[in-house]
């Protein structure tokens, strides 16, 4: 689906090692045996940009991520079909990495299908604890179930349920300390879309999406034991990103704050409000990834989790 002249043609193939099934060193050895040369850990985004041929690197930001030249196709690779590696864009690995729940935690993945971030969360949790995953889309949930089985994820409960109807007062969720909210969005950051999908979303569509995103974020902040929440989209639109975060923070008074997550990440939130630079953005040009947005929120005062 990738056109040769599109920004997607510049984005490397990112491979997340599924630590529920294997380890980074074993995967590196596997690819070396398949004829790839391992160049070590990248020191800059420029090194990733320069990758070509049968060479690969470890990512400079995320420890379980290997980086191959753009257009490398591993969909038929044994490590992929057996769930030992997950083919996931680097930006889409940020939410679970920044949520970083300790093993044993109770976590909600509010809009979870097809489950790449759920499987990443399970790896971080070492399959210990509980992930409550919700989605409304039957087909995507079926795909997700297969993917989670293949990835060896055991610590999850998957429900076909509108997250807005999940009751924060239900005792089942009274140990939920971490929430990942990756709601439906315009997808305007996805760079491998076909031309007919590239039209900018209308103002009405953006408004409708932002309305849902605000409701979902506001709802997520109602869970009583919450210590950290990550909000993410693959949208470039401020209306779905900084504006949603600002509106919900304002609505909550001083109960929650934005965490200055991943200070070494080069691309920050648009200056839509004071503190918006605490948010992360990603793009093909700056970070060699799809376009993405991430915000990390914590309750003010006690109860905040250790920063990442
Ligand atoms: N987090 C997923 C992953 O990493 O694989 C991708 C999630 S996708 C951006 C957004 C998802 O939200 C879609 O699967 C959609 O069906 C789901 N969704 C939309 N409205 C929802 C709602 N009210 N409650 C729960 N899920 C919803």
mmCIF file of N, CA and C in Angstrom, residues 77-192:
data_model
loop_
_atom_site.group_PDB
_atom_site.id
_atom_site.type_symbol
_atom_site.label_atom_id
_atom_site.label_comp_id
_atom_site.label_asym_id
_atom_site.label_seq_id
_atom_site.Cartn_x
_atom_site.Cartn_y
_atom_site.Cartn_z
ATOM 1 N N UNK A 77 7.737 -13.847 8.225
ATOM 2 C CA UNK A 77 8.871 -14.327 9.011
ATOM 3 C C UNK A 77 8.379 -15.182 10.184
ATOM 4 N N UNK A 78 9.110 -16.270 10.444
ATOM 5 C CA UNK A 78 8.730 -17.191 11.521
ATOM 6 C C UNK A 78 8.586 -16.467 12.867
ATOM 7 N N UNK A 79 9.466 -15.517 13.138
ATOM 8 C CA UNK A 79 9.386 -14.824 14.429
ATOM 9 C C UNK A 79 8.095 -14.022 14.547
ATOM 10 N N UNK A 80 7.598 -13.537 13.410
ATOM 11 C CA UNK A 80 6.330 -12.785 13.434
ATOM 12 C C UNK A 80 5.139 -13.737 13.553
ATOM 13 N N UNK A 81 5.134 -14.772 12.744
ATOM 14 C CA UNK A 81 3.970 -15.678 12.757
ATOM 15 C C UNK A 81 3.867 -16.435 14.080
ATOM 16 N N UNK A 82 4.984 -16.531 14.808
ATOM 17 C CA UNK A 82 4.938 -17.236 16.100
ATOM 18 C C UNK A 82 4.769 -16.266 17.272
ATOM 19 N N UNK A 83 4.623 -14.971 16.989
ATOM 20 C CA UNK A 83 4.376 -13.993 18.059
ATOM 21 C C UNK A 83 5.616 -13.581 18.842
ATOM 22 N N UNK A 84 6.805 -13.943 18.328
ATOM 23 C CA UNK A 84 8.023 -13.536 19.044
ATOM 24 C C UNK A 84 8.376 -12.073 18.776
ATOM 25 N N UNK A 85 7.952 -11.570 17.626
ATOM 26 C CA UNK A 85 8.130 -10.138 17.351
ATOM 27 C C UNK A 85 6.785 -9.549 16.946
ATOM 28 N N UNK A 86 6.631 -8.241 17.221
ATOM 29 C CA UNK A 86 5.417 -7.519 16.842
ATOM 30 C C UNK A 86 5.852 -6.405 15.891
ATOM 31 N N UNK A 87 5.171 -6.302 14.751
ATOM 32 C CA UNK A 87 5.515 -5.259 13.779
ATOM 33 C C UNK A 87 4.699 -4.023 14.129
ATOM 34 N N UNK A 88 5.330 -3.090 14.814
ATOM 35 C CA UNK A 88 4.620 -1.954 15.406
ATOM 36 C C UNK A 88 5.461 -0.697 15.234
ATOM 37 N N UNK A 89 4.835 0.360 14.729
ATOM 38 C CA UNK A 89 5.581 1.608 14.546
ATOM 39 C C UNK A 89 6.131 2.098 15.895
ATOM 40 N N UNK A 90 7.284 2.748 15.813
ATOM 41 C CA UNK A 90 7.929 3.222 17.050
ATOM 42 C C UNK A 90 7.018 4.162 17.858
ATOM 43 N N UNK A 91 6.344 5.086 17.178
ATOM 44 C CA UNK A 91 5.510 6.045 17.915
ATOM 45 C C UNK A 91 4.404 5.322 18.664
ATOM 46 N N UNK A 92 3.889 4.257 18.075
ATOM 47 C CA UNK A 92 2.802 3.522 18.712
ATOM 48 C C UNK A 92 3.290 2.672 19.904
ATOM 49 N N UNK A 93 4.615 2.581 20.059
ATOM 50 C CA UNK A 93 5.164 1.906 21.252
ATOM 51 C C UNK A 93 5.293 2.873 22.431
ATOM 52 N N UNK A 94 5.163 4.174 22.172
ATOM 53 C CA UNK A 94 5.360 5.143 23.255
ATOM 54 C C UNK A 94 4.313 5.032 24.368
ATOM 55 N N UNK A 95 3.006 4.865 24.042
ATOM 56 C CA UNK A 95 2.011 4.901 25.122
ATOM 57 C C UNK A 95 2.256 3.864 26.232
ATOM 58 N N UNK A 96 2.456 2.589 25.870
ATOM 59 C CA UNK A 96 2.650 1.575 26.912
ATOM 60 C C UNK A 96 3.977 1.809 27.634
ATOM 61 N N UNK A 97 5.014 2.199 26.854
ATOM 62 C CA UNK A 97 6.332 2.465 27.447
ATOM 63 C C UNK A 97 6.235 3.585 28.495
ATOM 64 N N UNK A 98 5.469 4.625 28.182
ATOM 65 C CA UNK A 98 5.374 5.764 29.110
ATOM 66 C C UNK A 98 4.394 5.492 30.245
ATOM 67 N N UNK A 99 3.433 4.605 30.020
ATOM 68 C CA UNK A 99 2.522 4.251 31.115
ATOM 69 C C UNK A 99 3.293 3.440 32.154
ATOM 70 N N UNK A 100 4.081 2.487 31.655
ATOM 71 C CA UNK A 100 5.033 1.745 32.475
ATOM 72 C C UNK A 100 4.476 1.221 33.797
ATOM 73 N N UNK A 101 3.380 0.460 33.771
ATOM 74 C CA UNK A 101 2.855 -0.069 35.037
ATOM 75 C C UNK A 101 3.788 -1.150 35.605
ATOM 76 N N UNK A 102 3.912 -1.186 36.932
ATOM 77 C CA UNK A 102 4.740 -2.230 37.548
ATOM 78 C C UNK A 102 4.050 -3.579 37.392
ATOM 79 N N UNK A 103 4.859 -4.659 37.336
ATOM 80 C CA UNK A 103 4.288 -6.003 37.265
ATOM 81 C C UNK A 103 3.299 -6.177 38.414
ATOM 82 N N UNK A 104 2.153 -6.755 38.122
ATOM 83 C CA UNK A 104 1.132 -6.974 39.146
ATOM 84 C C UNK A 104 0.054 -5.895 39.151
ATOM 85 N N UNK A 105 0.256 -4.803 38.416
ATOM 86 C CA UNK A 105 -0.726 -3.703 38.416
ATOM 87 C C UNK A 105 -2.020 -4.101 37.723
ATOM 88 N N UNK A 106 -3.073 -3.384 38.061
ATOM 89 C CA UNK A 106 -4.334 -3.482 37.336
ATOM 90 C C UNK A 106 -4.420 -2.294 36.377
ATOM 91 N N UNK A 107 -4.675 -2.593 35.101
ATOM 92 C CA UNK A 107 -4.574 -1.590 34.037
ATOM 93 C C UNK A 107 -5.824 -1.665 33.161
ATOM 94 N N UNK A 108 -6.315 -0.510 32.725
ATOM 95 C CA UNK A 108 -7.395 -0.495 31.719
ATOM 96 C C UNK A 108 -6.814 -0.050 30.389
ATOM 97 N N UNK A 109 -7.116 -0.811 29.334
ATOM 98 C CA UNK A 109 -6.839 -0.372 27.965
ATOM 99 C C UNK A 109 -8.218 -0.066 27.377
ATOM 100 N N UNK A 110 -8.550 1.240 27.310
ATOM 101 C CA UNK A 110 -9.945 1.647 27.129
ATOM 102 C C UNK A 110 -10.482 1.418 25.717
ATOM 103 N N UNK A 111 -9.651 1.608 24.720
ATOM 104 C CA UNK A 111 -10.044 1.432 23.303
ATOM 105 C C UNK A 111 -8.958 0.562 22.694
ATOM 106 N N UNK A 112 -9.077 -0.735 22.841
ATOM 107 C CA UNK A 112 -7.897 -1.596 22.788
ATOM 108 C C UNK A 112 -7.594 -2.279 21.457
ATOM 109 N N UNK A 113 -8.620 -2.523 20.629
ATOM 110 C CA UNK A 113 -8.408 -3.357 19.440
ATOM 111 C C UNK A 113 -7.691 -2.579 18.331
ATOM 112 N N UNK A 114 -6.820 -3.218 17.550
ATOM 113 C CA UNK A 114 -6.538 -4.654 17.505
ATOM 114 C C UNK A 114 -5.509 -5.168 18.507
ATOM 115 N N UNK A 115 -5.055 -4.336 19.459
ATOM 116 C CA UNK A 115 -4.366 -4.906 20.600
ATOM 117 C C UNK A 115 -2.846 -4.811 20.641
ATOM 118 N N UNK A 116 -2.251 -4.049 19.736
ATOM 119 C CA UNK A 116 -0.785 -3.948 19.794
ATOM 120 C C UNK A 116 -0.312 -3.355 21.120
ATOM 121 N N UNK A 117 -1.039 -2.342 21.565
ATOM 122 C CA UNK A 117 -0.601 -1.706 22.823
ATOM 123 C C UNK A 117 -0.956 -2.597 24.018
ATOM 124 N N UNK A 118 -2.033 -3.368 23.905
ATOM 125 C CA UNK A 118 -2.362 -4.311 24.995
ATOM 126 C C UNK A 118 -1.241 -5.341 25.144
ATOM 127 N N UNK A 119 -0.761 -5.861 24.016
ATOM 128 C CA UNK A 119 0.284 -6.891 24.120
ATOM 129 C C UNK A 119 1.574 -6.263 24.657
ATOM 130 N N UNK A 120 1.822 -5.010 24.312
ATOM 131 C CA UNK A 120 2.996 -4.318 24.854
ATOM 132 C C UNK A 120 2.855 -4.138 26.374
ATOM 133 N N UNK A 121 1.634 -3.744 26.801
ATOM 134 C CA UNK A 121 1.384 -3.590 28.241
ATOM 135 C C UNK A 121 1.607 -4.911 28.973
ATOM 136 N N UNK A 122 1.110 -5.995 28.365
ATOM 137 C CA UNK A 122 1.253 -7.311 29.008
ATOM 138 C C UNK A 122 2.724 -7.684 29.150
ATOM 139 N N UNK A 123 3.528 -7.308 28.147
ATOM 140 C CA UNK A 123 4.968 -7.603 28.221
ATOM 141 C C UNK A 123 5.601 -6.789 29.359
ATOM 142 N N UNK A 124 5.199 -5.522 29.483
ATOM 143 C CA UNK A 124 5.738 -4.680 30.563
ATOM 144 C C UNK A 124 5.315 -5.239 31.929
ATOM 145 N N UNK A 125 4.087 -5.733 31.992
ATOM 146 C CA UNK A 125 3.569 -6.317 33.247
ATOM 147 C C UNK A 125 4.118 -7.719 33.494
ATOM 148 N N UNK A 126 4.853 -8.273 32.528
ATOM 149 C CA UNK A 126 5.363 -9.659 32.583
ATOM 150 C C UNK A 126 4.213 -10.642 32.791
ATOM 151 N N UNK A 127 3.065 -10.306 32.228
ATOM 152 C CA UNK A 127 1.855 -11.138 32.357
ATOM 153 C C UNK A 127 1.380 -11.261 33.809
ATOM 154 N N UNK A 128 1.852 -10.366 34.670
ATOM 155 C CA UNK A 128 1.414 -10.410 36.075
ATOM 156 C C UNK A 128 0.540 -9.200 36.334
ATOM 157 N N UNK A 129 -0.608 -9.425 36.943
ATOM 158 C CA UNK A 129 -1.558 -8.335 37.145
ATOM 159 C C UNK A 129 -2.769 -8.577 36.281
ATOM 160 N N UNK A 130 -3.434 -7.512 35.887
ATOM 161 C CA UNK A 130 -4.675 -7.686 35.126
ATOM 162 C C UNK A 130 -4.834 -6.524 34.151
ATOM 163 N N UNK A 131 -5.140 -6.850 32.901
ATOM 164 C CA UNK A 131 -5.496 -5.802 31.945
ATOM 165 C C UNK A 131 -6.974 -5.961 31.610
ATOM 166 N N UNK A 132 -7.751 -4.923 31.852
ATOM 167 C CA UNK A 132 -9.148 -4.897 31.421
ATOM 168 C C UNK A 132 -9.175 -4.151 30.097
ATOM 169 N N UNK A 133 -9.450 -4.874 29.012
ATOM 170 C CA UNK A 133 -9.397 -4.259 27.682
ATOM 171 C C UNK A 133 -10.809 -4.161 27.104
ATOM 172 N N UNK A 134 -11.129 -2.992 26.557
ATOM 173 C CA UNK A 134 -12.470 -2.750 25.998
ATOM 174 C C UNK A 134 -12.370 -2.306 24.547
ATOM 175 N N UNK A 135 -13.363 -2.710 23.778
ATOM 176 C CA UNK A 135 -13.545 -2.152 22.440
ATOM 177 C C UNK A 135 -14.985 -2.438 22.028
ATOM 178 N N UNK A 136 -15.469 -1.675 21.045
ATOM 179 C CA UNK A 136 -16.857 -1.859 20.598
ATOM 180 C C UNK A 136 -16.953 -2.652 19.298
ATOM 181 N N UNK A 137 -15.826 -2.834 18.621
ATOM 182 C CA UNK A 137 -15.847 -3.369 17.261
ATOM 183 C C UNK A 137 -15.594 -4.890 17.262
ATOM 184 N N UNK A 138 -16.629 -5.650 16.911
ATOM 185 C CA UNK A 138 -16.557 -7.117 16.987
ATOM 186 C C UNK A 138 -15.413 -7.691 16.155
ATOM 187 N N UNK A 139 -15.290 -7.187 14.924
ATOM 188 C CA UNK A 139 -14.266 -7.742 14.028
ATOM 189 C C UNK A 139 -12.863 -7.468 14.566
ATOM 190 N N UNK A 140 -12.663 -6.243 15.025
ATOM 191 C CA UNK A 140 -11.338 -5.886 15.559
ATOM 192 C C UNK A 140 -11.044 -6.675 16.837
ATOM 193 N N UNK A 141 -12.094 -6.951 17.621
ATOM 194 C CA UNK A 141 -11.891 -7.742 18.847
ATOM 195 C C UNK A 141 -11.487 -9.178 18.512
ATOM 196 N N UNK A 142 -12.055 -9.714 17.435
ATOM 197 C CA UNK A 142 -11.707 -11.087 17.034
ATOM 198 C C UNK A 142 -10.237 -11.141 16.613
ATOM 199 N N UNK A 143 -9.821 -10.158 15.818
ATOM 200 C CA UNK A 143 -8.408 -10.083 15.411
ATOM 201 C C UNK A 143 -7.514 -9.974 16.642
ATOM 202 N N UNK A 144 -7.973 -9.166 17.582
ATOM 203 C CA UNK A 144 -7.187 -8.913 18.795
ATOM 204 C C UNK A 144 -7.002 -10.199 19.617
ATOM 205 N N UNK A 145 -8.082 -10.959 19.725
ATOM 206 C CA UNK A 145 -8.013 -12.206 20.485
ATOM 207 C C UNK A 145 -6.942 -13.127 19.905
ATOM 208 N N UNK A 146 -6.966 -13.280 18.583
ATOM 209 C CA UNK A 146 -5.983 -14.144 17.906
ATOM 210 C C UNK A 146 -4.572 -13.609 18.158
ATOM 211 N N UNK A 147 -4.405 -12.302 18.019
ATOM 212 C CA UNK A 147 -3.077 -11.695 18.176
ATOM 213 C C UNK A 147 -2.557 -11.883 19.597
ATOM 214 N N UNK A 148 -3.437 -11.686 20.598
ATOM 215 C CA UNK A 148 -2.979 -11.809 21.987
ATOM 216 C C UNK A 148 -2.606 -13.255 22.330
ATOM 217 N N UNK A 149 -3.358 -14.193 21.763
ATOM 218 C CA UNK A 149 -3.028 -15.616 21.976
ATOM 219 C C UNK A 149 -1.648 -15.904 21.395
ATOM 220 N N UNK A 150 -1.453 -15.423 20.152
ATOM 221 C CA UNK A 150 -0.186 -15.678 19.464
ATOM 222 C C UNK A 150 0.979 -15.039 20.239
ATOM 223 N N UNK A 151 0.712 -13.905 20.868
ATOM 224 C CA UNK A 151 1.774 -13.192 21.592
ATOM 225 C C UNK A 151 1.976 -13.738 23.008
ATOM 226 N N UNK A 152 1.176 -14.738 23.402
ATOM 227 C CA UNK A 152 1.354 -15.343 24.727
ATOM 228 C C UNK A 152 0.832 -14.471 25.863
ATOM 229 N N UNK A 153 -0.134 -13.599 25.565
ATOM 230 C CA UNK A 153 -0.689 -12.727 26.611
ATOM 231 C C UNK A 153 -1.764 -13.502 27.372
ATOM 232 N N UNK A 154 -1.626 -13.587 28.687
ATOM 233 C CA UNK A 154 -2.599 -14.353 29.471
ATOM 234 C C UNK A 154 -3.359 -13.474 30.472
ATOM 235 N N UNK A 155 -2.745 -12.341 30.824
ATOM 236 C CA UNK A 155 -3.262 -11.558 31.959
ATOM 237 C C UNK A 155 -4.287 -10.522 31.520
ATOM 238 N N UNK A 156 -5.283 -10.907 30.745
ATOM 239 C CA UNK A 156 -6.212 -9.886 30.267
ATOM 240 C C UNK A 156 -7.653 -10.374 30.267
ATOM 241 N N UNK A 157 -8.567 -9.422 30.401
ATOM 242 C CA UNK A 157 -9.992 -9.693 30.193
ATOM 243 C C UNK A 157 -10.446 -8.766 29.093
ATOM 244 N N UNK A 158 -10.979 -9.352 28.025
ATOM 245 C CA UNK A 158 -11.382 -8.576 26.866
ATOM 246 C C UNK A 158 -12.900 -8.467 26.865
ATOM 247 N N UNK A 159 -13.417 -7.241 26.756
ATOM 248 C CA UNK A 159 -14.875 -7.097 26.750
ATOM 249 C C UNK A 159 -15.323 -6.246 25.574
ATOM 250 N N UNK A 160 -16.406 -6.672 24.926
ATOM 251 C CA UNK A 160 -17.020 -5.828 23.908
ATOM 252 C C UNK A 160 -17.945 -4.872 24.651
ATOM 253 N N UNK A 161 -17.438 -3.704 24.928
ATOM 254 C CA UNK A 161 -18.205 -2.741 25.721
ATOM 255 C C UNK A 161 -17.750 -1.326 25.394
ATOM 256 N N UNK A 162 -18.713 -0.422 25.335
ATOM 257 C CA UNK A 162 -18.419 1.002 25.182
ATOM 258 C C UNK A 162 -17.722 1.459 26.463
ATOM 259 N N UNK A 163 -16.521 1.964 26.343
ATOM 260 C CA UNK A 163 -15.767 2.362 27.543
ATOM 261 C C UNK A 163 -16.533 3.394 28.366
ATOM 262 N N UNK A 164 -17.337 4.211 27.686
ATOM 263 C CA UNK A 164 -18.075 5.254 28.423
ATOM 264 C C UNK A 164 -19.112 4.650 29.375
ATOM 265 N N UNK A 165 -19.452 3.371 29.162
ATOM 266 C CA UNK A 165 -20.425 2.720 30.046
ATOM 267 C C UNK A 165 -19.751 1.857 31.128
ATOM 268 N N UNK A 166 -18.425 1.852 31.153
ATOM 269 C CA UNK A 166 -17.725 1.083 32.190
ATOM 270 C C UNK A 166 -17.789 1.896 33.485
ATOM 271 N N UNK A 167 -18.291 1.274 34.539
ATOM 272 C CA UNK A 167 -18.574 2.001 35.781
ATOM 273 C C UNK A 167 -17.316 2.126 36.660
ATOM 274 N N UNK A 168 -16.790 3.327 36.828
ATOM 275 C CA UNK A 168 -15.591 3.500 37.663
ATOM 276 C C UNK A 168 -15.837 3.098 39.119
ATOM 277 N N UNK A 169 -17.125 3.031 39.539
ATOM 278 C CA UNK A 169 -17.439 2.664 40.916
ATOM 279 C C UNK A 169 -17.533 1.152 41.115
ATOM 280 N N UNK A 170 -17.462 0.370 40.031
ATOM 281 C CA UNK A 170 -17.539 -1.094 40.142
ATOM 282 C C UNK A 170 -16.298 -1.593 40.904
ATOM 283 N N UNK A 171 -16.525 -2.370 41.996
ATOM 284 C CA UNK A 171 -15.384 -2.850 42.805
ATOM 285 C C UNK A 171 -14.336 -3.611 41.985
ATOM 286 N N UNK A 172 -14.771 -4.167 40.850
ATOM 287 C CA UNK A 172 -13.841 -4.876 39.956
ATOM 288 C C UNK A 172 -12.659 -3.978 39.538
ATOM 289 N N UNK A 173 -12.926 -2.685 39.487
ATOM 290 C CA UNK A 173 -11.886 -1.766 38.972
ATOM 291 C C UNK A 173 -11.238 -0.945 40.086
ATOM 292 N N UNK A 174 -11.476 -1.345 41.347
ATOM 293 C CA UNK A 174 -10.971 -0.451 42.396
ATOM 294 C C UNK A 174 -9.468 -0.531 42.619
ATOM 295 N N UNK A 175 -8.802 -1.460 41.902
ATOM 296 C CA UNK A 175 -7.323 -1.468 41.974
ATOM 297 C C UNK A 175 -6.693 -0.970 40.676
ATOM 298 N N UNK A 176 -7.506 -0.385 39.798
ATOM 299 C CA UNK A 176 -6.949 0.091 38.516
ATOM 300 C C UNK A 176 -6.151 1.375 38.756
ATOM 301 N N UNK A 177 -4.827 1.242 38.603
ATOM 302 C CA UNK A 177 -3.955 2.397 38.854
ATOM 303 C C UNK A 177 -3.474 3.046 37.555
ATOM 304 N N UNK A 178 -3.580 2.321 36.429
ATOM 305 C CA UNK A 178 -3.045 2.829 35.168
ATOM 306 C C UNK A 178 -4.081 2.670 34.057
ATOM 307 N N UNK A 179 -4.226 3.707 33.233
ATOM 308 C CA UNK A 179 -5.153 3.625 32.093
ATOM 309 C C UNK A 179 -4.460 4.096 30.829
ATOM 310 N N UNK A 180 -4.629 3.289 29.773
ATOM 311 C CA UNK A 180 -4.154 3.690 28.447
ATOM 312 C C UNK A 180 -5.386 4.010 27.609
ATOM 313 N N UNK A 181 -5.456 5.233 27.122
ATOM 314 C CA UNK A 181 -6.614 5.661 26.325
ATOM 315 C C UNK A 181 -6.118 6.069 24.944
ATOM 316 N N UNK A 182 -6.445 5.230 23.965
ATOM 317 C CA UNK A 182 -5.989 5.430 22.576
ATOM 318 C C UNK A 182 -7.246 5.423 21.700
ATOM 319 N N UNK A 183 -8.065 6.468 21.794
ATOM 320 C CA UNK A 183 -9.409 6.412 21.205
ATOM 321 C C UNK A 183 -9.405 6.534 19.682
ATOM 322 N N UNK A 184 -10.551 6.269 19.074
ATOM 323 C CA UNK A 184 -10.709 6.490 17.637
ATOM 324 C C UNK A 184 -10.341 7.938 17.340
ATOM 325 N N UNK A 185 -9.653 8.121 16.215
ATOM 326 C CA UNK A 185 -9.246 9.480 15.827
ATOM 327 C C UNK A 185 -9.282 9.574 14.307
ATOM 328 N N UNK A 186 -8.931 10.736 13.780
ATOM 329 C CA UNK A 186 -8.988 10.921 12.327
ATOM 330 C C UNK A 186 -7.923 10.105 11.606
ATOM 331 N N UNK A 187 -6.882 9.667 12.323
ATOM 332 C CA UNK A 187 -5.816 8.886 11.682
ATOM 333 C C UNK A 187 -4.957 9.726 10.748
ATOM 334 N N UNK A 188 -5.007 11.035 10.917
ATOM 335 C CA UNK A 188 -4.296 11.900 9.961
ATOM 336 C C UNK A 188 -2.769 11.779 10.054
ATOM 337 N N UNK A 189 -2.277 11.119 11.095
ATOM 338 C CA UNK A 189 -0.827 10.918 11.193
ATOM 339 C C UNK A 189 -0.333 9.670 10.483
ATOM 340 N N UNK A 190 -1.258 8.812 10.056
ATOM 341 C CA UNK A 190 -0.842 7.561 9.408
ATOM 342 C C UNK A 190 -0.336 7.889 8.009
ATOM 343 N N UNK A 191 0.907 7.534 7.730
ATOM 344 C CA UNK A 191 1.479 7.996 6.465
ATOM 345 C C UNK A 191 1.318 7.026 5.295
ATOM 346 N N UNK A 192 0.807 5.828 5.547
ATOM 347 C CA UNK A 192 0.732 4.880 4.431
ATOM 348 C C UNK A 192 -0.666 4.753 3.859
#
